[in-house]
JSON list of C-alpha atoms in Angstrom, two decimals:
[
{"chain": "A", "resi": 22, "resn": "MET", "atom": "CA", "xyz": [-10.35, -29.76, 21.14]},
{"chain": "A", "resi": 23, "resn": "LYS", "atom": "CA", "xyz": [-9.90, -26.37, 19.47]},
{"chain": "A", "resi": 24, "resn": "GLU", "atom": "CA", "xyz": [-7.25, -26.10, 16.77]},
{"chain": "A", "resi": 25, "resn": "VAL", "atom": "CA", "xyz": [-5.18, -23.01, 15.98]},
{"chain": "A", "resi": 26, "resn": "LEU", "atom": "CA", "xyz": [-2.76, -22.45, 13.13]},
{"chain": "A", "resi": 27, "resn": "LEU", "atom": "CA", "xyz": [0.43, -20.68, 14.22]},
{"chain": "A", "resi": 28, "resn": "ILE", "atom": "CA", "xyz": [2.43, -19.33, 11.26]},
{"chain": "A", "resi": 29, "resn": "ASN", "atom": "CA", "xyz": [6.01, -18.11, 11.51]},
{"chain": "A", "resi": 30, "resn": "GLY", "atom": "CA", "xyz": [7.38, -16.04, 8.65]},
{"chain": "A", "resi": 31, "resn": "PRO", "atom": "CA", "xyz": [10.77, -15.52, 7.03]},
{"chain": "A", "resi": 32, "resn": "ASN", "atom": "CA", "xyz": [14.06, -15.94, 8.87]},
{"chain": "A", "resi": 33, "resn": "LEU", "atom": "CA", "xyz": [12.42, -17.17, 12.07]},
{"chain": "A", "resi": 34, "resn": "ASN", "atom": "CA", "xyz": [14.07, -20.53, 11.38]},
{"chain": "A", "resi": 35, "resn": "LEU", "atom": "CA", "xyz": [17.29, -18.67, 12.33]},
{"chain": "A", "resi": 36, "resn": "LEU", "atom": "CA", "xyz": [16.14, -17.66, 15.81]},
{"chain": "A", "resi": 37, "resn": "GLY", "atom": "CA", "xyz": [18.85, -18.18, 18.39]},
{"chain": "A", "resi": 38, "resn": "LYS", "atom": "CA", "xyz": [21.54, -17.59, 15.74]},
{"chain": "A", "resi": 39, "resn": "ARG", "atom": "CA", "xyz": [20.55, -14.29, 14.11]},
{"chain": "A", "resi": 40, "resn": "GLU", "atom": "CA", "xyz": [20.47, -10.93, 15.90]},
{"chain": "A", "resi": 41, "resn": "VAL", "atom": "CA", "xyz": [20.32, -12.49, 19.36]},
{"chain": "A", "resi": 42, "resn": "ASP", "atom": "CA", "xyz": [20.53, -9.02, 20.89]},
{"chain": "A", "resi": 43, "resn": "VAL", "atom": "CA", "xyz": [17.10, -8.30, 19.35]},
{"chain": "A", "resi": 44, "resn": "TYR", "atom": "CA", "xyz": [15.39, -11.71, 19.23]},
{"chain": "A", "resi": 45, "resn": "GLY", "atom": "CA", "xyz": [17.09, -13.64, 22.02]},
{"chain": "A", "resi": 46, "resn": "GLU", "atom": "CA", "xyz": [18.89, -16.97, 22.17]},
{"chain": "A", "resi": 47, "resn": "THR", "atom": "CA", "xyz": [15.84, -19.24, 22.08]},
{"chain": "A", "resi": 48, "resn": "ASP", "atom": "CA", "xyz": [15.50, -21.17, 18.84]},
{"chain": "A", "resi": 49, "resn": "LEU", "atom": "CA", "xyz": [12.25, -21.84, 16.98]},
{"chain": "A", "resi": 50, "resn": "GLU", "atom": "CA", "xyz": [12.12, -25.49, 18.06]},
{"chain": "A", "resi": 51, "resn": "GLU", "atom": "CA", "xyz": [12.06, -24.46, 21.72]},
{"chain": "A", "resi": 52, "resn": "ILE", "atom": "CA", "xyz": [9.38, -21.86, 20.98]},
{"chain": "A", "resi": 53, "resn": "LYS", "atom": "CA", "xyz": [7.38, -24.55, 19.19]},
{"chain": "A", "resi": 54, "resn": "ASN", "atom": "CA", "xyz": [7.62, -26.87, 22.20]},
{"chain": "A", "resi": 55, "resn": "LYS", "atom": "CA", "xyz": [6.56, -24.11, 24.62]},
{"chain": "A", "resi": 56, "resn": "SER", "atom": "CA", "xyz": [3.68, -23.13, 22.34]},
{"chain": "A", "resi": 57, "resn": "ILE", "atom": "CA", "xyz": [2.38, -26.68, 22.04]},
{"chain": "A", "resi": 58, "resn": "GLU", "atom": "CA", "xyz": [2.70, -27.14, 25.81]},
{"chain": "A", "resi": 59, "resn": "LYS", "atom": "CA", "xyz": [0.71, -23.94, 26.46]},
{"chain": "A", "resi": 60, "resn": "GLY", "atom": "CA", "xyz": [-1.88, -25.01, 23.91]},
{"chain": "A", "resi": 61, "resn": "ASN", "atom": "CA", "xyz": [-2.28, -28.37, 25.63]},
{"chain": "A", "resi": 62, "resn": "LEU", "atom": "CA", "xyz": [-2.90, -26.62, 28.97]},
{"chain": "A", "resi": 63, "resn": "LEU", "atom": "CA", "xyz": [-5.71, -24.64, 27.31]},
{"chain": "A", "resi": 64, "resn": "LYS", "atom": "CA", "xyz": [-7.01, -27.63, 25.34]},
{"chain": "A", "resi": 65, "resn": "ILE", "atom": "CA", "xyz": [-5.91, -26.13, 22.04]},
{"chain": "A", "resi": 66, "resn": "LYS", "atom": "CA", "xyz": [-4.05, -28.11, 19.40]},
{"chain": "A", "resi": 67, "resn": "ILE", "atom": "CA", "xyz": [-1.34, -25.84, 17.96]},
{"chain": "A", "resi": 68, "resn": "ASP", "atom": "CA", "xyz": [-0.38, -26.49, 14.33]},
{"chain": "A", "resi": 69, "resn": "PHE", "atom": "CA", "xyz": [3.03, -24.76, 14.33]},
{"chain": "A", "resi": 70, "resn": "ARG", "atom": "CA", "xyz": [4.54, -23.91, 10.93]},
{"chain": "A", "resi": 71, "resn": "GLN", "atom": "CA", "xyz": [7.40, -21.84, 9.51]},
{"chain": "A", "resi": 72, "resn": "THR", "atom": "CA", "xyz": [8.26, -20.77, 5.99]},
{"chain": "A", "resi": 73, "resn": "ASN", "atom": "CA", "xyz": [10.36, -18.19, 4.22]},
{"chain": "A", "resi": 74, "resn": "SER", "atom": "CA", "xyz": [7.86, -18.07, 1.33]},
{"chain": "A", "resi": 75, "resn": "GLU", "atom": "CA", "xyz": [5.16, -15.41, 1.11]},
{"chain": "A", "resi": 76, "resn": "GLY", "atom": "CA", "xyz": [3.05, -17.58, -1.19]},
{"chain": "A", "resi": 77, "resn": "GLU", "atom": "CA", "xyz": [3.12, -20.48, 1.25]},
{"chain": "A", "resi": 78, "resn": "ILE", "atom": "CA", "xyz": [2.01, -18.18, 4.09]},
{"chain": "A", "resi": 79, "resn": "ILE", "atom": "CA", "xyz": [-0.92, -17.00, 1.96]},
{"chain": "A", "resi": 80, "resn": "ASN", "atom": "CA", "xyz": [-1.91, -20.59, 1.12]},
{"chain": "A", "resi": 81, "resn": "TRP", "atom": "CA", "xyz": [-1.80, -21.51, 4.80]},
{"chain": "A", "resi": 82, "resn": "ILE", "atom": "CA", "xyz": [-3.94, -18.52, 5.74]},
{"chain": "A", "resi": 83, "resn": "HIS", "atom": "CA", "xyz": [-6.50, -19.69, 3.17]},
{"chain": "A", "resi": 84, "resn": "GLU", "atom": "CA", "xyz": [-6.84, -22.96, 5.16]},
{"chain": "A", "resi": 85, "resn": "VAL", "atom": "CA", "xyz": [-8.00, -21.23, 8.34]},
{"chain": "A", "resi": 86, "resn": "ASN", "atom": "CA", "xyz": [-11.72, -20.75, 7.59]},
{"chain": "A", "resi": 87, "resn": "GLU", "atom": "CA", "xyz": [-12.20, -24.45, 6.81]},
{"chain": "A", "resi": 88, "resn": "LYS", "atom": "CA", "xyz": [-9.77, -26.21, 9.15]},
{"chain": "A", "resi": 89, "resn": "PHE", "atom": "CA", "xyz": [-9.04, -24.07, 12.22]},
{"chain": "A", "resi": 90, "resn": "ASP", "atom": "CA", "xyz": [-10.70, -22.18, 15.07]},
{"chain": "A", "resi": 91, "resn": "GLY", "atom": "CA", "xyz": [-8.19, -19.33, 14.91]},
{"chain": "A", "resi": 92, "resn": "LEU", "atom": "CA", "xyz": [-4.91, -18.01, 13.57]},
{"chain": "A", "resi": 93, "resn": "ILE", "atom": "CA", "xyz": [-1.78, -16.72, 15.27]},
{"chain": "A", "resi": 94, "resn": "MET", "atom": "CA", "xyz": [0.93, -15.31, 13.05]},
{"chain": "A", "resi": 95, "resn": "ASN", "atom": "CA", "xyz": [4.39, -13.85, 13.38]},
{"chain": "A", "resi": 96, "resn": "PRO", "atom": "CA", "xyz": [4.73, -12.41, 9.87]},
{"chain": "A", "resi": 97, "resn": "ALA", "atom": "CA", "xyz": [8.32, -11.29, 10.58]},
{"chain": "A", "resi": 98, "resn": "GLY", "atom": "CA", "xyz": [9.66, -9.10, 7.76]},
{"chain": "A", "resi": 99, "resn": "TYR", "atom": "CA", "xyz": [6.41, -9.39, 5.79]},
{"chain": "A", "resi": 100, "resn": "THR", "atom": "CA", "xyz": [4.74, -7.35, 8.54]},
{"chain": "A", "resi": 101, "resn": "HIS", "atom": "CA", "xyz": [5.92, -4.16, 6.91]},
{"chain": "A", "resi": 102, "resn": "THR", "atom": "CA", "xyz": [5.71, -5.08, 3.23]},
{"chain": "A", "resi": 103, "resn": "SER", "atom": "CA", "xyz": [3.01, -7.57, 2.31]},
{"chain": "A", "resi": 104, "resn": "ILE", "atom": "CA", "xyz": [-0.31, -6.28, 1.09]},
{"chain": "A", "resi": 105, "resn": "SER", "atom": "CA", "xyz": [-0.97, -9.80, -0.25]},
{"chain": "A", "resi": 106, "resn": "ILE", "atom": "CA", "xyz": [-0.77, -11.28, 3.25]},
{"chain": "A", "resi": 107, "resn": "LEU", "atom": "CA", "xyz": [-2.99, -8.47, 4.55]},
{"chain": "A", "resi": 108, "resn": "ASP", "atom": "CA", "xyz": [-5.58, -9.24, 1.87]},
{"chain": "A", "resi": 109, "resn": "SER", "atom": "CA", "xyz": [-5.55, -12.94, 2.75]},
{"chain": "A", "resi": 110, "resn": "LEU", "atom": "CA", "xyz": [-5.92, -12.12, 6.47]},
{"chain": "A", "resi": 111, "resn": "LYS", "atom": "CA", "xyz": [-8.98, -10.02, 5.69]},
{"chain": "A", "resi": 112, "resn": "SER", "atom": "CA", "xyz": [-10.62, -13.09, 4.12]},
{"chain": "A", "resi": 113, "resn": "VAL", "atom": "CA", "xyz": [-10.38, -15.06, 7.37]},
{"chain": "A", "resi": 114, "resn": "LYS", "atom": "CA", "xyz": [-13.57, -15.04, 9.44]},
{"chain": "A", "resi": 115, "resn": "LYS", "atom": "CA", "xyz": [-11.96, -16.56, 12.54]},
{"chain": "A", "resi": 116, "resn": "PRO", "atom": "CA", "xyz": [-10.09, -14.92, 15.43]},
{"chain": "A", "resi": 117, "resn": "LYS", "atom": "CA", "xyz": [-6.60, -13.72, 14.45]},
{"chain": "A", "resi": 118, "resn": "VAL", "atom": "CA", "xyz": [-3.65, -12.51, 16.53]},
{"chain": "A", "resi": 119, "resn": "GLU", "atom": "CA", "xyz": [-0.36, -11.10, 15.25]},
{"chain": "A", "resi": 120, "resn": "LEU", "atom": "CA", "xyz": [2.75, -11.44, 17.38]},
{"chain": "A", "resi": 121, "resn": "HIS", "atom": "CA", "xyz": [6.31, -10.17, 17.40]},
{"chain": "A", "resi": 122, "resn": "LEU", "atom": "CA", "xyz": [9.23, -11.09, 19.64]},
{"chain": "A", "resi": 123, "resn": "SER", "atom": "CA", "xyz": [10.57, -7.53, 19.60]},
{"chain": "A", "resi": 124, "resn": "ASN", "atom": "CA", "xyz": [8.69, -4.27, 20.11]},
{"chain": "A", "resi": 125, "resn": "ILE", "atom": "CA", "xyz": [8.31, -3.20, 16.48]},
{"chain": "A", "resi": 126, "resn": "TYR", "atom": "CA", "xyz": [7.35, 0.31, 17.60]},
{"chain": "A", "resi": 127, "resn": "ASN", "atom": "CA", "xyz": [10.70, 0.74, 19.35]},
{"chain": "A", "resi": 128, "resn": "ARG", "atom": "CA", "xyz": [12.87, -0.20, 16.36]},
{"chain": "A", "resi": 129, "resn": "GLU", "atom": "CA", "xyz": [13.89, 1.26, 13.03]},
{"chain": "A", "resi": 130, "resn": "GLU", "atom": "CA", "xyz": [11.43, 3.66, 11.43]},
{"chain": "A", "resi": 131, "resn": "TYR", "atom": "CA", "xyz": [10.52, 1.27, 8.61]},
{"chain": "A", "resi": 132, "resn": "ARG", "atom": "CA", "xyz": [9.52, -1.40, 11.16]},
{"chain": "A", "resi": 133, "resn": "LYS", "atom": "CA", "xyz": [7.04, 0.83, 12.98]},
{"chain": "A", "resi": 134, "resn": "LYS", "atom": "CA", "xyz": [4.29, 0.35, 10.40]},
{"chain": "A", "resi": 135, "resn": "SER", "atom": "CA", "xyz": [2.52, -3.01, 10.42]},
{"chain": "A", "resi": 136, "resn": "LEU", "atom": "CA", "xyz": [0.50, -3.56, 7.26]},
{"chain": "A", "resi": 137, "resn": "THR", "atom": "CA", "xyz": [-0.62, -6.99, 8.41]},
{"chain": "A", "resi": 138, "resn": "SER", "atom": "CA", "xyz": [-2.06, -5.73, 11.70]},
{"chain": "A", "resi": 139, "resn": "GLU", "atom": "CA", "xyz": [-4.97, -4.20, 9.79]},
{"chain": "A", "resi": 140, "resn": "GLY", "atom": "CA", "xyz": [-6.18, -7.76, 9.17]},
{"chain": "A", "resi": 141, "resn": "VAL", "atom": "CA", "xyz": [-6.09, -9.12, 12.74]},
{"chain": "A", "resi": 142, "resn": "HIS", "atom": "CA", "xyz": [-7.97, -8.59, 16.00]},
{"chain": "A", "resi": 143, "resn": "GLY", "atom": "CA", "xyz": [-4.91, -7.68, 18.03]},
{"chain": "A", "resi": 144, "resn": "ILE", "atom": "CA", "xyz": [-1.12, -7.55, 18.26]},
{"chain": "A", "resi": 145, "resn": "ILE", "atom": "CA", "xyz": [1.29, -8.77, 20.91]},
{"chain": "A", "resi": 146, "resn": "SER", "atom": "CA", "xyz": [4.72, -7.22, 20.51]},
{"chain": "A", "resi": 147, "resn": "GLY", "atom": "CA", "xyz": [7.89, -6.95, 22.53]},
{"chain": "A", "resi": 148, "resn": "PHE", "atom": "CA", "xyz": [7.66, -9.74, 25.09]},
{"chain": "A", "resi": 149, "resn": "GLY", "atom": "CA", "xyz": [10.26, -12.04, 23.56]},
{"chain": "A", "resi": 150, "resn": "VAL", "atom": "CA", "xyz": [9.38, -15.74, 23.67]},
{"chain": "A", "resi": 151, "resn": "ASN", "atom": "CA", "xyz": [6.49, -14.88, 25.99]},
{"chain": "A", "resi": 152, "resn": "SER", "atom": "CA", "xyz": [4.82, -13.14, 23.04]},
{"chain": "A", "resi": 153, "resn": "TYR", "atom": "CA", "xyz": [3.91, -16.64, 21.82]},
{"chain": "A", "resi": 154, "resn": "ILE", "atom": "CA", "xyz": [2.41, -17.64, 25.17]},
{"chain": "A", "resi": 155, "resn": "LEU", "atom": "CA", "xyz": [0.46, -14.39, 25.39]},
{"chain": "A", "resi": 156, "resn": "ALA", "atom": "CA", "xyz": [-0.80, -14.83, 21.82]},
{"chain": "A", "resi": 157, "resn": "ILE", "atom": "CA", "xyz": [-2.09, -18.32, 22.64]},
{"chain": "A", "resi": 158, "resn": "GLU", "atom": "CA", "xyz": [-3.86, -16.97, 25.72]},
{"chain": "A", "resi": 159, "resn": "ALA", "atom": "CA", "xyz": [-5.35, -14.15, 23.64]},
{"chain": "A", "resi": 160, "resn": "ILE", "atom": "CA", "xyz": [-6.58, -16.41, 20.84]},
{"chain": "A", "resi": 161, "resn": "ASN", "atom": "CA", "xyz": [-8.12, -18.71, 23.45]},
{"chain": "A", "resi": 162, "resn": "GLU", "atom": "CA", "xyz": [-10.12, -15.80, 24.85]},
{"chain": "A", "resi": 163, "resn": "LEU", "atom": "CA", "xyz": [-11.15, -14.62, 21.38]},
{"chain": "A", "resi": 164, "resn": "ILE", "atom": "CA", "xyz": [-12.35, -18.11, 20.46]},
{"chain": "A", "resi": 165, "resn": "LYS", "atom": "CA", "xyz": [-14.23, -18.52, 23.76]},
{"chain": "A", "resi": 166, "resn": "ASN", "atom": "CA", "xyz": [-15.94, -15.18, 23.18]},
{"chain": "A", "resi": 167, "resn": "SER", "atom": "CA", "xyz": [-16.65, -16.04, 19.52]},
{"chain": "A", "resi": 168, "resn": "ILE", "atom": "CA", "xyz": [-14.85, -12.98, 18.15]},
{"chain": "A", "resi": 169, "resn": "ARG", "atom": "CA", "xyz": [-14.86, -13.25, 14.36]}
]
């Protein structure tokens, strides 16, 4: 069975409570359950994690080359600010997909630039909870086609 690390960045632990007009009412636990269910359908084990710490995200990214077949990440606020996360993404030689619940290109000006996207194969943005499902489908295709 393939294994994919799915990292969720800062404040995503508050989904369903914070800015529901932007991010929706679904909490992270429900997203986790849906993600694991989708992974099971595709024969992918999803290792679903969340942290508010940039350093922890970087350490997790460093695990990917040795332990996982691919990486999915919702970097949240670090999308627009973290060169350190970008640098760690560039070190990963496995398929990588970035996702966002909201359409970052249809938001505030400072959210329209994704630093982290320069270190991934593709971005899924603006489909709400379905962004997670689409990201799992995308990483599955990238792994099957051996995109590195």
